[in-house]
mmCIF file of C-alpha atoms and ligand atoms in Angstrom:
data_model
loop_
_atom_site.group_PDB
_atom_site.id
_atom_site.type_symbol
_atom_site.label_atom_id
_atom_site.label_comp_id
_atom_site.label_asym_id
_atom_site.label_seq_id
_atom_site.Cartn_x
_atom_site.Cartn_y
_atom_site.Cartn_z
ATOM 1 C CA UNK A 617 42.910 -4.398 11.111
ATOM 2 C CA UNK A 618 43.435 -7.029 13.609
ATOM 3 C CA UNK A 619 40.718 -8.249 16.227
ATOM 4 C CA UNK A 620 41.914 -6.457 19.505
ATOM 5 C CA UNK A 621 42.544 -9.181 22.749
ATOM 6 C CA UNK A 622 38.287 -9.356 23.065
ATOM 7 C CA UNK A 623 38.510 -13.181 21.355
ATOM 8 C CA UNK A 624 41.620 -14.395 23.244
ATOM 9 C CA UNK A 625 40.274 -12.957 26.252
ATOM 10 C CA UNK A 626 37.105 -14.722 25.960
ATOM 11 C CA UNK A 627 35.773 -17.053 29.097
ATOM 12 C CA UNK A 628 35.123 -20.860 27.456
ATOM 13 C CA UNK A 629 31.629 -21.346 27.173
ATOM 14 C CA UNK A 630 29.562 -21.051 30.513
ATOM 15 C CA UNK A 631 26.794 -23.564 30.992
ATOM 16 C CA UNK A 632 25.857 -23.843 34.394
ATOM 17 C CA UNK A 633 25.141 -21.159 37.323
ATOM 18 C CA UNK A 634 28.371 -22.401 39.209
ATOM 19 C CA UNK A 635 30.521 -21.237 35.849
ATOM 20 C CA UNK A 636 28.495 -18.297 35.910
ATOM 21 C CA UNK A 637 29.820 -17.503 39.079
ATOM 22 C CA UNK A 638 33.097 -18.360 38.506
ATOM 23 C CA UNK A 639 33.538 -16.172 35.172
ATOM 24 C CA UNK A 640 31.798 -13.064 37.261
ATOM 25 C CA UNK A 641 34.327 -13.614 39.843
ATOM 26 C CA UNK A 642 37.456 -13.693 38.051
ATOM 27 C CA UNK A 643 36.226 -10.746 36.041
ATOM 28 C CA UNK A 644 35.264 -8.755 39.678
ATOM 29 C CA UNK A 645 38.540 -9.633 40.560
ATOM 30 C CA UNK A 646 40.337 -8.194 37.495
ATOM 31 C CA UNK A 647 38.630 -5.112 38.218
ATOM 32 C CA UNK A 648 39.660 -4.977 41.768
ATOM 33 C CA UNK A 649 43.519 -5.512 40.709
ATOM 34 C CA UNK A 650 43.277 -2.896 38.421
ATOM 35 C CA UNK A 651 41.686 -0.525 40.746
ATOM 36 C CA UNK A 652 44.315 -0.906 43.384
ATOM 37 C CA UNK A 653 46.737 -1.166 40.575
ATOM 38 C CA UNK A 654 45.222 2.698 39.683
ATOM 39 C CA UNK A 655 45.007 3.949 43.090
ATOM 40 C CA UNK A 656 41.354 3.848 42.870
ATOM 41 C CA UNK A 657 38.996 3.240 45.671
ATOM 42 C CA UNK A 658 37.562 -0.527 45.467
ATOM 43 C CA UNK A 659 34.426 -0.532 44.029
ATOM 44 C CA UNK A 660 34.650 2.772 41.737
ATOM 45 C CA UNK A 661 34.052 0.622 38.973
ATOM 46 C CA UNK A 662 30.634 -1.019 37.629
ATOM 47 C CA UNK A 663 30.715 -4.018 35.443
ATOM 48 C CA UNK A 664 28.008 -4.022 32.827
ATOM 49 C CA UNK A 665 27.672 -7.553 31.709
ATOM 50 C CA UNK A 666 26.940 -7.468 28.337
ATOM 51 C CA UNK A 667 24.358 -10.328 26.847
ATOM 52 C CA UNK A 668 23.760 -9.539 23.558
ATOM 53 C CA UNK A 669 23.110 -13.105 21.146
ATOM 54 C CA UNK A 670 22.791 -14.888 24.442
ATOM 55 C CA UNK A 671 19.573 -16.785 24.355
ATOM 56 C CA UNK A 672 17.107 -15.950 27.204
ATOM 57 C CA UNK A 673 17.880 -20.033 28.942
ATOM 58 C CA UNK A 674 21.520 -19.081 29.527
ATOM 59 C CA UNK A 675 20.501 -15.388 30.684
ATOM 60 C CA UNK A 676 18.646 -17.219 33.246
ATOM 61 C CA UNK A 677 21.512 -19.093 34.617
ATOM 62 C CA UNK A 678 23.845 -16.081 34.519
ATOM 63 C CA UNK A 679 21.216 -13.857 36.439
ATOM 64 C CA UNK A 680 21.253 -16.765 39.073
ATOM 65 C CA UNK A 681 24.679 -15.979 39.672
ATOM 66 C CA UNK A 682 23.969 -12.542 39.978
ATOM 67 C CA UNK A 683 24.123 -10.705 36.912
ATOM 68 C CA UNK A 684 21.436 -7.851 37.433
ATOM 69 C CA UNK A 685 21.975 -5.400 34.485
ATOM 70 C CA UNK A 686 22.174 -6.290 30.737
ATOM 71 C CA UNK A 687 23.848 -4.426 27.951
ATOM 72 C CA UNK A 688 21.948 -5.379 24.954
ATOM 73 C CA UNK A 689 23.521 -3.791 21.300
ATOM 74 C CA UNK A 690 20.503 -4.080 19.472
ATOM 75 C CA UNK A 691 16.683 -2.508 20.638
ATOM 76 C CA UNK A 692 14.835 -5.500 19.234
ATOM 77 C CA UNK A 693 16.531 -8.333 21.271
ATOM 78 C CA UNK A 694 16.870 -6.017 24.354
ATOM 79 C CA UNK A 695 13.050 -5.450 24.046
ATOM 80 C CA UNK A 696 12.457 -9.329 23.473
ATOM 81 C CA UNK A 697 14.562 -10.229 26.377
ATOM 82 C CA UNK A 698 12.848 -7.781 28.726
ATOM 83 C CA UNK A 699 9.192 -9.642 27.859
ATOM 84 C CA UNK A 700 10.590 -12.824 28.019
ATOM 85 C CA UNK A 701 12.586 -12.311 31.557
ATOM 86 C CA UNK A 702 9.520 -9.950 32.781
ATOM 87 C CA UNK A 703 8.997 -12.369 35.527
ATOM 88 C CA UNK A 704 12.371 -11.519 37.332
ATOM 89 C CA UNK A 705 12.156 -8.376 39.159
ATOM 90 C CA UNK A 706 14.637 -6.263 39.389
ATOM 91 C CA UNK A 707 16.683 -6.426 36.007
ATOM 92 C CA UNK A 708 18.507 -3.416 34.514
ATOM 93 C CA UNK A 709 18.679 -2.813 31.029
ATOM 94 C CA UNK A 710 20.981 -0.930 29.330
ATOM 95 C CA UNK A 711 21.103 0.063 25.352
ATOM 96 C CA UNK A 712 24.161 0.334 24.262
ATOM 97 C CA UNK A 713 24.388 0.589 20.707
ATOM 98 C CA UNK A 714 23.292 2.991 17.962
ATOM 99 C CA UNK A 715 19.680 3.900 18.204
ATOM 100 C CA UNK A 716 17.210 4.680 15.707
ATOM 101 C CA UNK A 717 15.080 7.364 16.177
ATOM 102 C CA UNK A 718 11.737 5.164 14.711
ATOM 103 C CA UNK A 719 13.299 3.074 18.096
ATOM 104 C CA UNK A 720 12.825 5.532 20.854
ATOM 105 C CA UNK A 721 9.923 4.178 21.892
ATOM 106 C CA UNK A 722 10.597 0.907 22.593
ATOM 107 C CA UNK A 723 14.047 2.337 25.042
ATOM 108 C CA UNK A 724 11.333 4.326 26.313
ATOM 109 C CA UNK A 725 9.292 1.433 27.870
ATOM 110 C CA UNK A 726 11.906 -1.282 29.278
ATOM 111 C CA UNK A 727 15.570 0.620 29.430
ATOM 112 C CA UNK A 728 17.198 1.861 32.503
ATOM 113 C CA UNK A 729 20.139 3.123 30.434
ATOM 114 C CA UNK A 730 21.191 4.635 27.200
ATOM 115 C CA UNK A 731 24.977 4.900 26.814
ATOM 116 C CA UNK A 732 25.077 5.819 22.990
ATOM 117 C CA UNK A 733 23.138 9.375 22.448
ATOM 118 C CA UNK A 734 24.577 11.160 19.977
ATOM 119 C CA UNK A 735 22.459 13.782 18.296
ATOM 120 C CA UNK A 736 19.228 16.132 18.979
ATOM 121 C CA UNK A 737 16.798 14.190 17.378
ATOM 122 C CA UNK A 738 17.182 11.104 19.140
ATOM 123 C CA UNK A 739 17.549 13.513 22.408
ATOM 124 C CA UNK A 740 14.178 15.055 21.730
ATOM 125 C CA UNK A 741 12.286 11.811 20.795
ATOM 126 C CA UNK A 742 13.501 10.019 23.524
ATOM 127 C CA UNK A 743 12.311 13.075 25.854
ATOM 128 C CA UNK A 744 8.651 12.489 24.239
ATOM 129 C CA UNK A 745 8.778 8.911 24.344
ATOM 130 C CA UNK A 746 9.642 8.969 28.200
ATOM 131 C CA UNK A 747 7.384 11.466 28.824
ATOM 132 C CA UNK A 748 3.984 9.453 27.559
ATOM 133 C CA UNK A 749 5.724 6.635 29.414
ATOM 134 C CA UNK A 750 6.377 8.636 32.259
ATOM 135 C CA UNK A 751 9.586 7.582 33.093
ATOM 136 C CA UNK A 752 13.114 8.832 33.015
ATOM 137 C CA UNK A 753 16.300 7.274 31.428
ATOM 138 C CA UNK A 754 20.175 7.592 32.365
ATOM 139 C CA UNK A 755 21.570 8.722 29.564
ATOM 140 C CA UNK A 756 25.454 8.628 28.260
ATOM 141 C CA UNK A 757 26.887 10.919 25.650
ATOM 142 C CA UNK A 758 28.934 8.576 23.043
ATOM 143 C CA UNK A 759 32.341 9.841 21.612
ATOM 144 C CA UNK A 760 33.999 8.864 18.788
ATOM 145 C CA UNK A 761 38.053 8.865 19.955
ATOM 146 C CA UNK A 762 39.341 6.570 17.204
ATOM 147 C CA UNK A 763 38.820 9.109 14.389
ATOM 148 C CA UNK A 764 37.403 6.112 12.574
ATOM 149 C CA UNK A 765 34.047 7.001 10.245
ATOM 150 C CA UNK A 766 32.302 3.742 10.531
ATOM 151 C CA UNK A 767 32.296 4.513 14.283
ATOM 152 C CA UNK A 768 28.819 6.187 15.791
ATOM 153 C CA UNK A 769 29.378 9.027 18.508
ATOM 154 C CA UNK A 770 30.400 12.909 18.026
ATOM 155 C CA UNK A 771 33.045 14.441 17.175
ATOM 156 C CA UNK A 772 35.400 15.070 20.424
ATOM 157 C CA UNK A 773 35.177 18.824 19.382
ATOM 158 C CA UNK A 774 31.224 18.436 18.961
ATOM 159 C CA UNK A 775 30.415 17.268 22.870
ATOM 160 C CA UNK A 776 30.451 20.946 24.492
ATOM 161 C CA UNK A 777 28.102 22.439 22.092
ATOM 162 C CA UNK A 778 25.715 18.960 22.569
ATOM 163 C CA UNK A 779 25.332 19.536 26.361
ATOM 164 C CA UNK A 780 24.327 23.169 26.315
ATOM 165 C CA UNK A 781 21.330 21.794 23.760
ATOM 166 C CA UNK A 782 20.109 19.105 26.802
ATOM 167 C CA UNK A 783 18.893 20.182 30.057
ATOM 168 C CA UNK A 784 15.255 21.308 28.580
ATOM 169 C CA UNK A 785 15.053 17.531 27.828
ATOM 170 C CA UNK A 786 14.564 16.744 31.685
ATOM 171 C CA UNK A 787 13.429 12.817 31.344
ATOM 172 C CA UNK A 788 17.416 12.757 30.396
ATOM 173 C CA UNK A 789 19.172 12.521 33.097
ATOM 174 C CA UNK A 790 23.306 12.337 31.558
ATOM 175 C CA UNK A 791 24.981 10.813 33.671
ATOM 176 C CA UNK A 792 28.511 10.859 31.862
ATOM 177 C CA UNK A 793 30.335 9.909 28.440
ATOM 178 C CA UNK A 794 31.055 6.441 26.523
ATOM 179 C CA UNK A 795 33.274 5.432 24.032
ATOM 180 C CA UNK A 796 34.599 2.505 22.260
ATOM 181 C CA UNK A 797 38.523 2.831 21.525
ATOM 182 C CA UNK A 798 39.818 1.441 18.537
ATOM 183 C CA UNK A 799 39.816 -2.060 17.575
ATOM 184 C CA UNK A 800 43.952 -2.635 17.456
ATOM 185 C CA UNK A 801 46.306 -4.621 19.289
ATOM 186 C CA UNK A 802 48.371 -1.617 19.861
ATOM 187 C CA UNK A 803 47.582 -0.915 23.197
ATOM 188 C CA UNK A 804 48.715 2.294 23.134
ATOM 189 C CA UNK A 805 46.464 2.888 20.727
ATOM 190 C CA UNK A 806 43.506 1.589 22.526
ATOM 191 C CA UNK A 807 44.920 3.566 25.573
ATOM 192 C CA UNK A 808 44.798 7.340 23.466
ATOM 193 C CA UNK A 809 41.236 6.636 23.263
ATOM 194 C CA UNK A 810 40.416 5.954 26.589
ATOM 195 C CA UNK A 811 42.989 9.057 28.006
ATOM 196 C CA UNK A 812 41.274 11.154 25.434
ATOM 197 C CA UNK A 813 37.572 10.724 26.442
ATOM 198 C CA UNK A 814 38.892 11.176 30.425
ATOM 199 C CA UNK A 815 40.627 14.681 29.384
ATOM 200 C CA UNK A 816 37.389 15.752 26.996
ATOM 201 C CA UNK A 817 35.457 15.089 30.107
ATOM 202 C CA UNK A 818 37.655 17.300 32.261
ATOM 203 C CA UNK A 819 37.511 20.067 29.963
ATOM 204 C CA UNK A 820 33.879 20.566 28.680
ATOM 205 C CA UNK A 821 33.119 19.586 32.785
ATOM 206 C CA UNK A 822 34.222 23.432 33.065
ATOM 207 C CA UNK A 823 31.222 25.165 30.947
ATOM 208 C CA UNK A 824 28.652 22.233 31.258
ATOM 209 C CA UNK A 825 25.091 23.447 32.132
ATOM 210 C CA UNK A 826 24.262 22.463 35.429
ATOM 211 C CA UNK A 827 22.187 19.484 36.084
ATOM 212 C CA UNK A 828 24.395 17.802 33.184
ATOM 213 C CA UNK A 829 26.370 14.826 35.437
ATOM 214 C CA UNK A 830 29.892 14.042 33.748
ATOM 215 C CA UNK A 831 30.996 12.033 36.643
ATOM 216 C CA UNK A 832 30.593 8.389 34.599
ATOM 217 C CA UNK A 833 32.864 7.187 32.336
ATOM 218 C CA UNK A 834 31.507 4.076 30.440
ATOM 219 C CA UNK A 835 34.739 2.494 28.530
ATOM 220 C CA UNK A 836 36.782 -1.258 28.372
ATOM 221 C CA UNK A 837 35.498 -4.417 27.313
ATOM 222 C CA UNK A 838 36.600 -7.619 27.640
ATOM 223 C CA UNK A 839 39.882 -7.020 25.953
ATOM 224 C CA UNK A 840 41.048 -3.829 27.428
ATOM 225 C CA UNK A 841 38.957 -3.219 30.399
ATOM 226 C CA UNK A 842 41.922 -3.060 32.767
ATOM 227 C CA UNK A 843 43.605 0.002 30.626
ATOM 228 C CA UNK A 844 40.381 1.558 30.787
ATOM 229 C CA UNK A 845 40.323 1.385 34.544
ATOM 230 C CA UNK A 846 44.052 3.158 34.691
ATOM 231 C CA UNK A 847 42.416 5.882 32.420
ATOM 232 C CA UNK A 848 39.732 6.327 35.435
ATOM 233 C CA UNK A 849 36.531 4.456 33.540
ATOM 234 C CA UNK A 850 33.986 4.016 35.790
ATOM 235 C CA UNK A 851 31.456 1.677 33.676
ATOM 236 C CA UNK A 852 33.515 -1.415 32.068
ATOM 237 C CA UNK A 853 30.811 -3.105 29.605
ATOM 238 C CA UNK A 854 32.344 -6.725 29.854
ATOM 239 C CA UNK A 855 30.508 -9.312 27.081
ATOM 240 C CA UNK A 856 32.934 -12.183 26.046
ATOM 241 C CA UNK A 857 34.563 -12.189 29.486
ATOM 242 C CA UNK A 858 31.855 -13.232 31.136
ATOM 243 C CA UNK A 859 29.361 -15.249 28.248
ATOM 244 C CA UNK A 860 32.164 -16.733 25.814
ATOM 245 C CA UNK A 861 33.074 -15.918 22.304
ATOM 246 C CA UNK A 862 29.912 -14.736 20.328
ATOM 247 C CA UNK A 863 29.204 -17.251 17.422
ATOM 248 C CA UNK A 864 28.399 -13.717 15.108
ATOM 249 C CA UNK A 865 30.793 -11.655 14.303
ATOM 250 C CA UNK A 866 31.014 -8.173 15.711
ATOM 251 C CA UNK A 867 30.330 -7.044 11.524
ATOM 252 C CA UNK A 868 26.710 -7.699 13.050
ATOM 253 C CA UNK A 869 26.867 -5.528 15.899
ATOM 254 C CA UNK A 870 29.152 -3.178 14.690
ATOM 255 C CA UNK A 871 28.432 -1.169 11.389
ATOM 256 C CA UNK A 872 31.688 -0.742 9.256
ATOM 257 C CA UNK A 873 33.899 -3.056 11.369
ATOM 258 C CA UNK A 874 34.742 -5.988 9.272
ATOM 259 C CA UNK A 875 36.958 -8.075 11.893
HETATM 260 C C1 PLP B 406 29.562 -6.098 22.442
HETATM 261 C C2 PLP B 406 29.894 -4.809 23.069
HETATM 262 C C3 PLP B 406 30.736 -4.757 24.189
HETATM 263 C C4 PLP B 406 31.356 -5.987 24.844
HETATM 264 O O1 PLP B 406 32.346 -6.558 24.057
HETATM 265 P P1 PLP B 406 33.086 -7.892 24.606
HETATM 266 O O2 PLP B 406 34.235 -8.059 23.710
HETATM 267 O O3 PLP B 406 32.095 -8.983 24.491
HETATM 268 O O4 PLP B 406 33.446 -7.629 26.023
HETATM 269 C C5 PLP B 406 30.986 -3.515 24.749
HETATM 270 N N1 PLP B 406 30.452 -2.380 24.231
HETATM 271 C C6 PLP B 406 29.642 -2.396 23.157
HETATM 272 C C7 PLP B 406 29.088 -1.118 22.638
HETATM 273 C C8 PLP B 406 29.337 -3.607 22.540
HETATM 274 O O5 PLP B 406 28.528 -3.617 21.465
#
């Protein structure tokens, strides 16, 4: 399977707080487009710059220019970032990727986000974690649309029963669903995903407990973003867009994936 449009869609390599700014501007302005484009209201749509591999000097640049939050992949260099950028106030972190439950702790301390719970036991150490910590976390339930095994996230059919099993976790606060579509340069393919996470949302919206927030929709990256936006995501987590093509291959990031 091909690499989808993330490496052609890639920003050249930013190395100064003026390219910073000019790579989050073109990318706030492809999300405008495609908001108007989608009859959306402007600003219905939060980018999630997403730093994983880039080193802490560049980070420093690209919060200059404004990025606040950072969607990290991995626990250990989101954790290493947060001590070595601890003198900036005001950064967001979010976790995006697969979490181990021995990690639950350390999401515990620095995150502001999780966007990829998928099962009880990291729900219920995460709860235990944040309670000693005495904090809260935003949480996101991940889905896996593409039907492909490698990929982490439940079963479509598996998300109803999941909610009903959260609200005595009450440091969780869901805030909606995320899901990475397949990696194809069929866009309709891509598109299915995205359509399919918006209608799952609709329909287990109906018998959610209360207290359970399905109003977020984190999908799109820097390849397909502006389909996501048409199939009403409300979180696009933009990496390459914004940093530059990542010198490791996604195979690192992404169990199973061997683009
Ligand atoms: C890396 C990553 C992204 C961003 O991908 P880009 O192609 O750099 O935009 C989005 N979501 C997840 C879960 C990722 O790991």
């Amino acid at each position: 399977m091909s690499q989808p449009a993330s490496n052609s869609s890639a920003a050249s390599s930013a190395s100064t707080v003026e390219d910073f700014k000019a790579n989050l501007a073109s990318i706030r302005e492809r999300i405008a487009a495609a908001e108007l484009a989608a009859g959306r209201a402007t600003g219905s749509v939060r980018l999630l710059p997403v730093t994983k591999t880039v080193p802490e000097d560049r980070l420093r640049l690209a919060i200059e220019a404004g990025v606040e939050w950072l969607g990290e992949n991995k626990v250990q260099e989101a954790a290493r970032k947060a001590e070595n950028l601890a003198d900036i106030s005001g950064l967001k972190y979010s976790v995006i990727g697969h979490l181990q439950t021995n990690k639950a702790k350390d999401v515990a301390r620095f995150a502001h986000e999780f966007q990829a719970l998928d099962n009880l036991r990291q729900a219920t150490a995460l709860q235990r974690r944040l309670e000693l910590e005495d904090r809260s976390l935003d949480v996101f339930v991940q889905v896996n649309t593409s039907g492909e095994e490698t990929k982490f996230g439940l079963e479509p059919t598996a998300v109803s029963t999941f909610l009903k099993s959260l609200p005595g976790l009450d440091r969780l606060r869901v805030k909606g669903l995320m899901t990475l579509a397949i990696f194809s340069t069929d866009h309709q393919a891509v598109r299915t995903c995205f359509t399919m996470l918006r209608e799952l949302r609709d329909q287990v919206r109906q018998d959610a407990p209360e207290g359970i927030g399905l109003d977020e929709l984190s999908m799109g990256m820097s390849g397909d973003f502006e389909l996501a936006i048409a199939e009403g995501s409300t979180v696009v987590r933009v990496g390459q867009g914004i940093f530059g093509a990542r010198a490791l291959p996604d195979s690192h990031y992404w169990p199973g994936f061997a683009g």
